[in-house]
């Protein structure tokens, strides 16, 4: 799995010890630390990929109305999260029904076949 392979990969920001006659010294290696713009770009790409993976998981595991609710509620389409009331108005259903659907959607996503791979992905980029 991804997690087993990831254990063998060195971080781009890792600390190593060097041994010499004068003793042991610790050094910090930071491959990209000098280029803040590059790190910002990497973070943006990771966030966009995560969003795309989550939206794909919604499409695979939920019906279209449920997927729309999750995109609205958690801001997966436009970055703006919405309240239960806002979702109810947009979908034309009651707040109670939105709450019921949201709970059901989260349960479906937790029990989905690909839930474990998405969890591993979240752990690897977090």
Backbone as CSV, one residue per row, in Angstrom:
resi,resn,N_x,N_y,N_z,CA_x,CA_y,CA_z,C_x,C_y,C_z
1,UNK,0.836,-1.193,0.000,0.000,0.000,0.000,0.875,1.248,0.000
2,UNK,0.224,2.382,-0.180,0.942,3.660,-0.233,1.683,3.931,1.070
3,UNK,1.052,3.609,2.191,1.663,3.915,3.491,2.937,3.105,3.709
4,UNK,2.959,1.842,3.283,4.156,1.028,3.454,5.296,1.566,2.605
5,UNK,4.996,1.969,1.363,6.028,2.516,0.493,6.528,3.856,1.014
6,UNK,5.643,4.638,1.611,6.014,5.978,2.069,7.035,5.932,3.203
7,UNK,7.078,4.843,3.965,8.030,4.747,5.064,9.470,4.743,4.568
8,UNK,9.695,4.301,3.336,11.039,4.213,2.791,11.496,5.482,2.094
9,UNK,10.653,6.467,2.014,10.972,7.694,1.302,11.446,8.750,2.296
10,UNK,12.595,9.364,1.996,13.083,10.444,2.849,12.270,11.695,2.592
11,UNK,12.073,12.461,3.611,11.400,13.744,3.475,12.336,14.730,2.812
12,UNK,11.760,15.730,2.160,12.589,16.784,1.594,13.126,17.694,2.688
13,UNK,12.523,17.654,3.858,13.002,18.404,5.025,13.350,17.384,6.111
14,UNK,14.535,16.845,6.069,14.898,15.841,7.057,16.139,16.254,7.824
15,UNK,16.256,15.667,9.003,17.412,15.953,9.843,18.308,14.719,9.837
16,UNK,19.592,14.939,9.710,20.521,13.825,9.726,21.687,14.170,10.644
17,UNK,22.351,13.143,11.137,23.516,13.312,12.010,24.771,12.942,11.233
18,UNK,25.805,13.740,11.406,27.105,13.395,10.819,28.077,13.151,11.970
19,UNK,28.917,12.178,11.754,29.876,11.807,12.794,31.280,12.178,12.327
20,UNK,32.032,12.832,13.218,33.412,13.193,12.911,34.235,13.042,14.183
21,UNK,35.496,13.341,14.096,36.360,13.231,15.271,35.936,14.190,16.373
22,UNK,35.329,15.313,15.991,34.949,16.309,16.995,33.589,15.996,17.632
23,UNK,32.941,14.948,17.206,31.666,14.577,17.800,30.566,14.448,16.750
24,UNK,29.351,14.377,17.228,28.197,14.229,16.349,27.521,15.576,16.174
25,UNK,27.218,15.923,14.942,26.520,17.171,14.653,25.215,16.853,13.937
26,UNK,24.179,17.624,14.255,22.903,17.477,13.557,22.790,18.559,12.508
27,UNK,22.288,18.169,11.360,22.106,19.099,10.254,20.675,18.995,9.756
28,UNK,20.127,20.105,9.405,18.786,20.141,8.824,18.926,20.364,7.331
29,UNK,18.379,19.464,6.529,18.399,19.624,5.074,17.013,20.079,4.647
30,UNK,16.943,21.214,3.992,15.656,21.726,3.544,15.760,22.015,2.054
31,UNK,15.251,21.089,1.269,15.413,21.173,-0.174,14.755,22.398,-0.786
32,UNK,13.544,22.719,-0.340,12.810,23.808,-0.965,12.546,24.968,-0.015
33,UNK,13.177,24.992,1.121,12.830,26.002,2.121,13.144,27.418,1.662
34,UNK,14.084,27.591,0.754,14.450,28.930,0.312,13.460,29.538,-0.664
35,UNK,12.589,28.743,-1.238,11.659,29.237,-2.247,10.229,29.136,-1.724
36,UNK,9.776,30.174,-1.048,8.443,30.171,-0.452,7.362,30.035,-1.515
37,UNK,7.551,30.667,-2.664,6.555,30.572,-3.733,6.380,29.131,-4.203
38,UNK,7.490,28.398,-4.303,7.406,27.004,-4.711,6.634,26.193,-3.678
39,UNK,6.912,26.419,-2.399,6.198,25.692,-1.346,4.714,26.047,-1.362
40,UNK,4.383,27.317,-1.608,2.983,27.715,-1.713,2.314,27.010,-2.886
41,UNK,3.037,26.895,-4.008,2.497,26.200,-5.180,2.264,24.718,-4.882
42,UNK,3.204,24.097,-4.177,3.069,22.682,-3.813,1.845,22.500,-2.919
43,UNK,1.675,23.382,-1.940,0.506,23.298,-1.057,-0.788,23.456,-1.851
44,UNK,-0.812,24.389,-2.782,-2.000,24.620,-3.597,-2.320,23.391,-4.441
45,UNK,-1.314,22.807,-5.053,-1.523,21.611,-5.876,-2.066,20.471,-5.019
46,UNK,-1.503,20.283,-3.824,-1.987,19.225,-2.941,-3.442,19.455,-2.554
47,UNK,-3.799,20.693,-2.246,-5.175,21.006,-1.875,-6.130,20.770,-3.043
48,UNK,-5.728,21.185,-4.238,-6.575,20.976,-5.420,-6.743,19.489,-5.721
49,UNK,-5.672,18.709,-5.571,-5.752,17.275,-5.806,-6.645,16.610,-4.771
50,UNK,-6.513,17.031,-3.528,-7.363,16.484,-2.475,-8.824,16.783,-2.768
51,UNK,-9.116,18.023,-3.151,-10.496,18.395,-3.475,-11.021,17.544,-4.623
52,UNK,-10.206,17.352,-5.659,-10.620,16.541,-6.807,-10.874,15.097,-6.394
53,UNK,-10.026,14.548,-5.533,-10.203,13.173,-5.068,-11.472,13.029,-4.235
54,UNK,-11.756,14.017,-3.409,-12.964,13.965,-2.589,-14.210,14.071,-3.464
55,UNK,-14.202,14.985,-4.422,-15.354,15.134,-5.322,-15.569,13.845,-6.117
56,UNK,-14.497,13.207,-6.551,-14.616,11.933,-7.270,-15.221,10.862,-6.366
57,UNK,-14.801,10.831,-5.095,-15.364,9.868,-4.146,-16.853,10.130,-3.930
58,UNK,-17.256,11.403,-3.904,-18.672,11.732,-3.773,-19.449,11.176,-4.958
59,UNK,-18.926,11.362,-6.158,-19.603,10.898,-7.370,-19.720,9.380,-7.409
60,UNK,-18.707,8.687,-6.922,-18.717,7.225,-6.945,-19.662,6.627,-5.912
61,UNK,-19.859,7.323,-4.795,-20.547,6.697,-3.664,-21.904,7.296,-3.311
62,UNK,-22.243,8.436,-3.878,-23.495,9.103,-3.521,-24.319,9.361,-4.781
63,UNK,-25.636,9.486,-4.584,-26.452,9.872,-5.735,-26.240,11.365,-5.994
64,UNK,-26.673,11.867,-7.147,-26.361,13.265,-7.509,-26.821,14.305,-6.484
65,UNK,-27.994,14.123,-5.896,-28.469,15.105,-4.910,-27.619,15.070,-3.646
66,UNK,-27.247,13.886,-3.202,-26.391,13.767,-2.016,-25.018,14.398,-2.277
67,UNK,-24.465,14.134,-3.458,-23.161,14.705,-3.805,-23.248,16.229,-3.852
68,UNK,-24.340,16.759,-4.407,-24.516,18.208,-4.459,-24.578,18.783,-3.049
69,UNK,-25.291,18.111,-2.167,-25.390,18.570,-0.778,-24.004,18.634,-0.130
70,UNK,-23.194,17.610,-0.306,-21.864,17.586,0.299,-20.971,18.680,-0.299
71,UNK,-21.078,18.899,-1.613,-20.288,19.976,-2.234,-20.695,21.334,-1.686
72,UNK,-21.998,21.548,-1.523,-22.480,22.817,-0.963,-22.063,22.975,0.493
73,UNK,-22.357,21.972,1.294,-22.146,22.045,2.749,-20.685,22.301,3.102
74,UNK,-19.781,21.644,2.367,-18.359,21.726,2.708,-17.550,22.593,1.747
75,UNK,-18.224,23.304,0.845,-17.540,24.245,-0.036,-16.593,23.616,-1.024
76,UNK,-16.908,22.415,-1.475,-15.996,21.698,-2.359,-16.013,22.216,-3.794
77,UNK,-17.009,22.989,-4.143,-17.067,23.517,-5.508,-16.434,24.901,-5.601
78,UNK,-16.789,25.759,-4.649,-16.345,27.156,-4.743,-15.571,27.641,-3.518
79,UNK,-15.307,26.747,-2.565,-14.555,27.135,-1.377,-15.389,27.788,-0.284
80,UNK,-16.684,27.969,-0.526,-17.561,28.609,0.449,-18.447,27.551,1.105
81,UNK,-18.240,27.323,2.400,-19.101,26.382,3.115,-20.457,27.036,3.366
82,UNK,-21.475,26.221,3.445,-22.831,26.740,3.641,-23.479,26.093,4.851
83,UNK,-24.379,26.832,5.458,-25.114,26.326,6.613,-26.171,25.331,6.147
84,UNK,-26.720,24.615,7.116,-27.823,23.690,6.829,-28.977,24.469,6.185
85,UNK,-29.254,25.650,6.713,-30.349,26.473,6.184,-30.085,26.883,4.734
86,UNK,-28.880,27.310,4.430,-28.533,27.696,3.059,-28.659,26.504,2.103
87,UNK,-28.205,25.337,2.556,-28.319,24.128,1.735,-29.787,23.787,1.499
88,UNK,-30.609,23.917,2.534,-32.041,23.617,2.409,-32.701,24.518,1.374
89,UNK,-32.376,25.803,1.416,-32.951,26.748,0.443,-32.507,26.407,-0.975
90,UNK,-31.223,26.117,-1.142,-30.689,25.809,-2.472,-31.315,24.539,-3.044
91,UNK,-31.471,23.521,-2.193,-32.004,22.239,-2.655,-33.533,22.189,-2.641
92,UNK,-34.178,23.177,-2.007,-35.631,23.202,-1.953,-36.232,22.145,-1.045
93,UNK,-35.519,21.844,0.043,-36.016,20.862,1.025,-35.886,21.449,2.425
94,UNK,-36.451,20.757,3.404,-36.428,21.273,4.778,-35.042,21.132,5.405
95,UNK,-34.799,21.930,6.447,-33.527,21.849,7.180,-33.374,20.460,7.805
96,UNK,-34.478,19.913,8.312,-34.426,18.585,8.929,-34.015,17.528,7.906
97,UNK,-34.541,17.659,6.685,-34.198,16.689,5.634,-32.735,16.835,5.219
98,UNK,-32.241,18.061,5.167,-30.824,18.281,4.852,-29.958,17.605,5.907
99,UNK,-30.326,17.771,7.166,-29.560,17.155,8.251,-29.565,15.634,8.122
100,UNK,-30.735,15.059,7.832,-30.832,13.608,7.658,-29.954,13.135,6.498
101,UNK,-30.054,13.840,5.375,-29.243,13.470,4.212,-27.749,13.573,4.513
102,UNK,-27.344,14.642,5.186,-25.927,14.842,5.500,-25.385,13.704,6.357
103,UNK,-26.142,13.310,7.361,-25.716,12.202,8.225,-25.608,10.913,7.409
104,UNK,-26.600,10.672,6.554,-26.575,9.482,5.706,-25.406,9.487,4.731
105,UNK,-25.102,10.643,4.165,-23.980,10.764,3.223,-22.662,10.440,3.908
106,UNK,-22.454,11.016,5.074,-21.197,10.768,5.790,-21.056,9.291,6.153
107,UNK,-22.161,8.661,6.504,-22.125,7.227,6.826,-21.752,6.425,5.580
108,UNK,-22.386,6.749,4.441,-22.062,6.059,3.183,-20.590,6.223,2.827
109,UNK,-20.072,7.432,2.990,-18.673,7.692,2.633,-17.709,6.939,3.545
110,UNK,-18.048,6.857,4.835,-17.191,6.108,5.769,-17.167,4.622,5.445
111,UNK,-18.300,4.102,4.954,-18.426,2.667,4.680,-18.072,2.299,3.243
112,UNK,-17.728,3.275,2.425,-17.432,3.025,1.011,-16.171,2.183,0.854
113,UNK,-16.125,1.446,-0.244,-14.959,0.597,-0.522,-13.667,1.395,-0.628
114,UNK,-13.758,2.608,-1.163,-12.545,3.405,-1.344,-12.260,4.343,-0.171
115,UNK,-12.998,4.223,0.911,-12.796,5.101,2.069,-11.393,4.935,2.653
116,UNK,-10.911,3.712,2.706,-9.585,3.478,3.287,-8.481,4.130,2.446
117,UNK,-8.596,4.051,1.128,-7.556,4.657,0.290,-7.579,6.178,0.417
118,UNK,-8.768,6.758,0.585,-8.852,8.199,0.773,-8.268,8.593,2.131
119,UNK,-8.511,7.768,3.160,-7.915,8.019,4.480,-6.396,7.989,4.398
120,UNK,-5.843,7.000,3.699,-4.390,6.899,3.560,-3.846,8.131,2.841
121,UNK,-4.567,8.585,1.834,-4.145,9.775,1.093,-4.135,10.992,2.009
122,UNK,-5.182,11.131,2.804,-5.261,12.278,3.720,-4.115,12.243,4.720
123,UNK,-3.763,11.065,5.200,-2.652,10.945,6.145,-1.313,11.275,5.476
124,UNK,-1.181,10.941,4.213,0.096,11.172,3.554,0.328,12.642,3.213
125,UNK,-0.741,13.426,3.019,-0.554,14.831,2.688,-0.741,15.743,3.889
126,UNK,-1.222,15.218,4.984,-1.463,16.042,6.161,-0.186,16.356,6.896
